[in-house]
Structure formats: C-alpha cells, structure tokens
Amino acid sequence: MIMTHKRPLSPHLQIYQPQLTSMMSILHRATGVFLSVGILVLAYWLIAAADGTETYQQAQSLLGSWLGLLLLFGWSFSLFYHLCNGIRHLFWDAGLGMDIKTAYATGKVVWVATIILTALAWVLAFSLKGGG
Amino acid sequence: MEKFRTPLSRVRLWGSAKAGSGLFVAQRLTAIALVPISLWFVASVIFFIVKADHAALVAWLQSSWNAEILILLILAMFYHGYLGVHEVVEDYVHHEVVKAITLVSMKFVIIAITVASVLAVLRIALGT
C-alpha cells in the first residue's frame, strides 16, 4: 500500500558534463565540510588560550607553521567561498535569480568576490604583521 | 485535476514532513547570522589577533563586546556546521548502522566542543 508507485530517480553523476553551476554546488558542500574541520581547530585554539600563555604560544606556533598557514589559507578561501555562495543560495531560497543566465552570472560574481576577499585578507594580514 | 485531490493524497508518498523544516530554517537563520559575525572574526584575526600575544588577547576579550560576539560566533557556526555535515552524512553514508553511529557521535562531539569553547571564552573574559 505504501510504495504503490516508484519515485523518480536522477541519472548517475558521471553522465553529466561538468558545468560551472554543478561544480560550484559540489564545492559549496566540500568547503562546508572542510570548514567544519576548522571548527575543531577553532575550539582547540580557544581552549588553548583559556589554558594560559604557554599553551596559547604552542597553538600559535602550530598555526604559524607552514602547514598551519597552508590550512589557514584553505580555511580562509573556503570561508569566503562558502559565505559568498551561501548568500547566492539564500537568494535562491527566496525564489530569486534561479534562471540559468542569472545563475551563471551570480556564480561568476561569487568566484571574483572569493578571490578578491581571500587575496585582500592575506595581503592585509602579512602587511600589518610585518609593520607591528 | 490537482484541485480535486485531498491535501492528504497530495502529500502521501512524498516523504517525511516531521521536523525537517525546522532544521531547514535553522540552517538558513544561522547562515544569515554568520555573514556579519564571521566577517567580524576574520577582520579581528587580521587586524588584531595575528600580532597579539596572550596578554593582548586576554585584554581584547575582556574589553567591550568581543567575548559576546565570539560566543555568538561559536553557537551559530558550530550549529551551522553540525547541520551541514549531518546533511552530508545522510546523503552519502548508506550503511544504516554506520550512519546512526556517525550521526549520534557527531551530536555528542558538537555539544562537547560547543560547551568547552564557550567555557574557554568565559574563563578568559571573566578572568578566572
């Protein structure tokens, strides 16, 4: 009685040609998952800061190592991408900008904004740290 | 044709209508809150935290609204991340037992690190 008719299934992923819209959708999820790993690091950093000067210095030097900086670069890029594309998603939730032409245009705007914000953040961080 | 159908027959077989919409709304509300809050955090890191030692960080958290906004960031961001990863696990983990264990573990972990992080900020802000 419950399953009297079959629900539609979409074809498998490999059948589609990669497009800007689909790649950006997958990247939204990927950056979200990566940022969730960053949540664990943020929690560790806060707990280290509460523990005292020594533990905090340890956390700071870990984050300041080349691997730490590489990860921080990844998290900053992911945050800006997820934030910009998230705003795009909120407009879609409101029913705005869902036609193909607008979806591509806003997708490109998200990329430009992400690159500018990420570059700006790192240029500012390094120039201010160098000055102080 | 559609207008002659009862509301029940329209929704039957189209899936659950339980608590999902509440989580959908929560995901979007935390997203909206996180737009200004996460930009505030990035700006704080760039303009202050990168060159602050421990004493400066403590002073920063004890002044004005910084501790409050940081706690709001923890609550909104950790919950938003939890909801997102929950959705990803639901979509891609198909083994029912593995899925259940993953989702329950995630719930315990997110609550534990949220409490620990808020407590860490409070300890610094209140100087204990």
PDB file of C-alpha atoms in Angstrom, chain B:
ATOM      1  CA  MET B   1      -7.292  17.502 -11.668  1.00  0.00           C
ATOM      2  CA  GLU B   2      -4.976  18.575  -8.866  1.00  0.00           C
ATOM      3  CA  LYS B   3      -7.627  20.708  -7.157  1.00  0.00           C
ATOM      4  CA  PHE B   4      -9.955  17.742  -6.673  1.00  0.00           C
ATOM      5  CA  ARG B   5      -7.389  15.838  -4.599  1.00  0.00           C
ATOM      6  CA  THR B   6      -7.460  15.930  -0.814  1.00  0.00           C
ATOM      7  CA  PRO B   7      -4.455  17.503   0.983  1.00  0.00           C
ATOM      8  CA  LEU B   8      -3.567  14.059   2.362  1.00  0.00           C
ATOM      9  CA  SER B   9      -3.466  12.399  -1.060  1.00  0.00           C
ATOM     10  CA  ARG B  10      -1.275  15.220  -2.383  1.00  0.00           C
ATOM     11  CA  VAL B  11       1.443  14.691   0.252  1.00  0.00           C
ATOM     12  CA  ARG B  12       1.216  10.896   0.552  1.00  0.00           C
ATOM     13  CA  LEU B  13       4.340   9.044  -0.702  1.00  0.00           C
ATOM     14  CA  TRP B  14       6.352  12.264  -0.976  1.00  0.00           C
ATOM     15  CA  GLY B  15       8.380  11.652   2.153  1.00  0.00           C
ATOM     16  CA  SER B  16       8.585  12.805   5.743  1.00  0.00           C
ATOM     17  CA  ALA B  17       7.028  16.041   6.979  1.00  0.00           C
ATOM     18  CA  LYS B  18       8.257  15.800  10.554  1.00  0.00           C
ATOM     19  CA  ALA B  19      10.957  18.049  11.994  1.00  0.00           C
ATOM     20  CA  GLY B  20      12.871  18.632   8.739  1.00  0.00           C
ATOM     21  CA  SER B  21      11.515  22.110   8.040  1.00  0.00           C
ATOM     22  CA  GLY B  22      12.671  23.363  11.454  1.00  0.00           C
ATOM     23  CA  LEU B  23      16.249  22.284  10.696  1.00  0.00           C
ATOM     24  CA  PHE B  24      15.972  23.832   7.202  1.00  0.00           C
ATOM     25  CA  VAL B  25      15.016  27.167   8.786  1.00  0.00           C
ATOM     26  CA  ALA B  26      17.727  26.878  11.477  1.00  0.00           C
ATOM     27  CA  GLN B  27      20.387  26.281   8.815  1.00  0.00           C
ATOM     28  CA  ARG B  28      19.377  29.459   6.985  1.00  0.00           C
ATOM     29  CA  LEU B  29      18.980  31.625  10.095  1.00  0.00           C
ATOM     30  CA  THR B  30      22.455  30.634  11.337  1.00  0.00           C
ATOM     31  CA  ALA B  31      23.740  31.342   7.804  1.00  0.00           C
ATOM     32  CA  ILE B  32      22.308  34.880   7.890  1.00  0.00           C
ATOM     33  CA  ALA B  33      23.714  35.478  11.384  1.00  0.00           C
ATOM     34  CA  LEU B  34      27.131  34.196  10.317  1.00  0.00           C
ATOM     35  CA  VAL B  35      27.522  36.670   7.426  1.00  0.00           C
ATOM     36  CA  PRO B  36      28.358  39.653   9.681  1.00  0.00           C
ATOM     37  CA  ILE B  37      29.749  37.583  12.585  1.00  0.00           C
ATOM     38  CA  SER B  38      32.268  35.585  10.534  1.00  0.00           C
ATOM     39  CA  LEU B  39      33.411  38.736   8.702  1.00  0.00           C
ATOM     40  CA  TRP B  40      33.914  40.355  12.140  1.00  0.00           C
ATOM     41  CA  PHE B  41      36.014  37.363  13.182  1.00  0.00           C
ATOM     42  CA  VAL B  42      38.174  37.412  10.037  1.00  0.00           C
ATOM     43  CA  ALA B  43      38.720  41.170  10.477  1.00  0.00           C
ATOM     44  CA  SER B  44      39.606  40.641  14.162  1.00  0.00           C
ATOM     45  CA  VAL B  45      42.165  37.986  13.216  1.00  0.00           C
ATOM     46  CA  ILE B  46      43.723  40.182  10.502  1.00  0.00           C
ATOM     47  CA  PHE B  47      43.774  43.484  12.388  1.00  0.00           C
ATOM     48  CA  PHE B  48      44.401  42.237  15.903  1.00  0.00           C
ATOM     49  CA  ILE B  49      44.901  38.554  16.685  1.00  0.00           C
ATOM     50  CA  VAL B  50      47.836  37.847  14.287  1.00  0.00           C
ATOM     51  CA  LYS B  51      50.080  40.249  16.168  1.00  0.00           C
ATOM     52  CA  ALA B  52      48.637  39.835  19.681  1.00  0.00           C
ATOM     53  CA  ASP B  53      50.416  37.906  22.426  1.00  0.00           C
ATOM     54  CA  HIS B  54      48.442  36.094  25.114  1.00  0.00           C
ATOM     55  CA  ALA B  55      48.089  39.135  27.379  1.00  0.00           C
ATOM     56  CA  ALA B  56      46.815  41.271  24.484  1.00  0.00           C
ATOM     57  CA  LEU B  57      44.306  38.580  23.518  1.00  0.00           C
ATOM     58  CA  VAL B  58      43.028  38.397  27.104  1.00  0.00           C
ATOM     59  CA  ALA B  59      42.691  42.189  27.254  1.00  0.00           C
ATOM     60  CA  TRP B  60      40.867  42.156  23.907  1.00  0.00           C
ATOM     61  CA  LEU B  61      38.384  39.522  25.130  1.00  0.00           C
ATOM     62  CA  GLN B  62      37.803  41.452  28.369  1.00  0.00           C
ATOM     63  CA  SER B  63      37.020  44.708  26.556  1.00  0.00           C
ATOM     64  CA  SER B  64      33.705  45.823  25.042  1.00  0.00           C
ATOM     65  CA  TRP B  65      31.584  43.262  23.185  1.00  0.00           C
ATOM     66  CA  ASN B  66      34.269  40.945  21.839  1.00  0.00           C
ATOM     67  CA  ALA B  67      33.560  37.990  24.148  1.00  0.00           C
ATOM     68  CA  GLU B  68      29.827  38.224  23.485  1.00  0.00           C
ATOM     69  CA  ILE B  69      30.230  38.253  19.701  1.00  0.00           C
ATOM     70  CA  LEU B  70      32.753  35.411  19.909  1.00  0.00           C
ATOM     71  CA  ILE B  71      30.244  33.301  21.886  1.00  0.00           C
ATOM     72  CA  LEU B  72      27.543  34.112  19.312  1.00  0.00           C
ATOM     73  CA  LEU B  73      30.005  33.013  16.615  1.00  0.00           C
ATOM     74  CA  ILE B  74      30.648  29.721  18.415  1.00  0.00           C
ATOM     75  CA  LEU B  75      26.927  28.990  18.852  1.00  0.00           C
ATOM     76  CA  ALA B  76      25.875  29.929  15.307  1.00  0.00           C
ATOM     77  CA  MET B  77      28.905  28.490  13.479  1.00  0.00           C
ATOM     78  CA  PHE B  78      29.143  25.204  15.362  1.00  0.00           C
ATOM     79  CA  TYR B  79      25.399  24.583  14.953  1.00  0.00           C
ATOM     80  CA  HIS B  80      25.519  25.549  11.255  1.00  0.00           C
ATOM     81  CA  GLY B  81      28.487  23.218  10.668  1.00  0.00           C
ATOM     82  CA  TYR B  82      26.775  20.420  12.556  1.00  0.00           C
ATOM     83  CA  LEU B  83      23.599  20.763  10.469  1.00  0.00           C
ATOM     84  CA  GLY B  84      25.590  20.821   7.220  1.00  0.00           C
ATOM     85  CA  VAL B  85      27.740  17.775   7.974  1.00  0.00           C
ATOM     86  CA  HIS B  86      24.628  15.964   9.258  1.00  0.00           C
ATOM     87  CA  GLU B  87      23.034  16.515   5.838  1.00  0.00           C
ATOM     88  CA  VAL B  88      26.162  15.303   4.013  1.00  0.00           C
ATOM     89  CA  VAL B  89      26.328  12.130   6.143  1.00  0.00           C
ATOM     90  CA  GLU B  90      22.622  11.471   5.499  1.00  0.00           C
ATOM     91  CA  ASP B  91      23.238  11.807   1.767  1.00  0.00           C
ATOM     92  CA  TYR B  92      26.414   9.785   1.351  1.00  0.00           C
ATOM     93  CA  VAL B  93      26.582   7.202   4.160  1.00  0.00           C
ATOM     94  CA  HIS B  94      24.254   4.406   3.133  1.00  0.00           C
ATOM     95  CA  HIS B  95      25.061   1.748   5.744  1.00  0.00           C
ATOM     96  CA  GLU B  96      22.307   2.251   8.346  1.00  0.00           C
ATOM     97  CA  VAL B  97      24.374   1.260  11.398  1.00  0.00           C
ATOM     98  CA  VAL B  98      27.426   3.294  10.360  1.00  0.00           C
ATOM     99  CA  LYS B  99      25.136   6.240   9.614  1.00  0.00           C
ATOM    100  CA  ALA B 100      23.413   6.027  13.012  1.00  0.00           C
ATOM    101  CA  ILE B 101      26.713   5.761  14.898  1.00  0.00           C
ATOM    102  CA  THR B 102      28.210   8.681  12.919  1.00  0.00           C
ATOM    103  CA  LEU B 103      25.209  10.940  13.489  1.00  0.00           C
ATOM    104  CA  VAL B 104      24.978  10.189  17.216  1.00  0.00           C
ATOM    105  CA  SER B 105      28.753  10.638  17.688  1.00  0.00           C
ATOM    106  CA  MET B 106      28.587  13.959  15.830  1.00  0.00           C
ATOM    107  CA  LYS B 107      25.851  15.140  18.162  1.00  0.00           C
ATOM    108  CA  PHE B 108      27.902  14.297  21.274  1.00  0.00           C
ATOM    109  CA  VAL B 109      31.074  15.845  19.822  1.00  0.00           C
ATOM    110  CA  ILE B 110      29.425  19.104  18.707  1.00  0.00           C
ATOM    111  CA  ILE B 111      27.762  19.612  22.111  1.00  0.00           C
ATOM    112  CA  ALA B 112      31.002  18.834  23.957  1.00  0.00           C
ATOM    113  CA  ILE B 113      33.170  21.219  21.909  1.00  0.00           C
ATOM    114  CA  THR B 114      30.494  23.943  21.995  1.00  0.00           C
ATOM    115  CA  VAL B 115      30.370  23.830  25.808  1.00  0.00           C
ATOM    116  CA  ALA B 116      34.182  23.659  26.043  1.00  0.00           C
ATOM    117  CA  SER B 117      34.631  26.615  23.651  1.00  0.00           C
ATOM    118  CA  VAL B 118      32.029  28.848  25.332  1.00  0.00           C
ATOM    119  CA  LEU B 119      33.551  27.992  28.702  1.00  0.00           C
ATOM    120  CA  ALA B 120      37.024  28.871  27.369  1.00  0.00           C
ATOM    121  CA  VAL B 121      35.825  32.309  26.228  1.00  0.00           C
ATOM    122  CA  LEU B 122      34.020  32.912  29.531  1.00  0.00           C
ATOM    123  CA  ARG B 123      37.087  31.901  31.557  1.00  0.00           C
ATOM    124  CA  ILE B 124      39.210  34.441  29.670  1.00  0.00           C
ATOM    125  CA  ALA B 125      36.545  37.163  29.659  1.00  0.00           C
ATOM    126  CA  LEU B 126      35.818  36.818  33.379  1.00  0.00           C
ATOM    127  CA  GLY B 127      39.487  36.406  34.238  1.00  0.00           C
ATOM    128  CA  THR B 128      39.258  33.090  36.078  1.00  0.00           C
TER     129      THR B 128
END
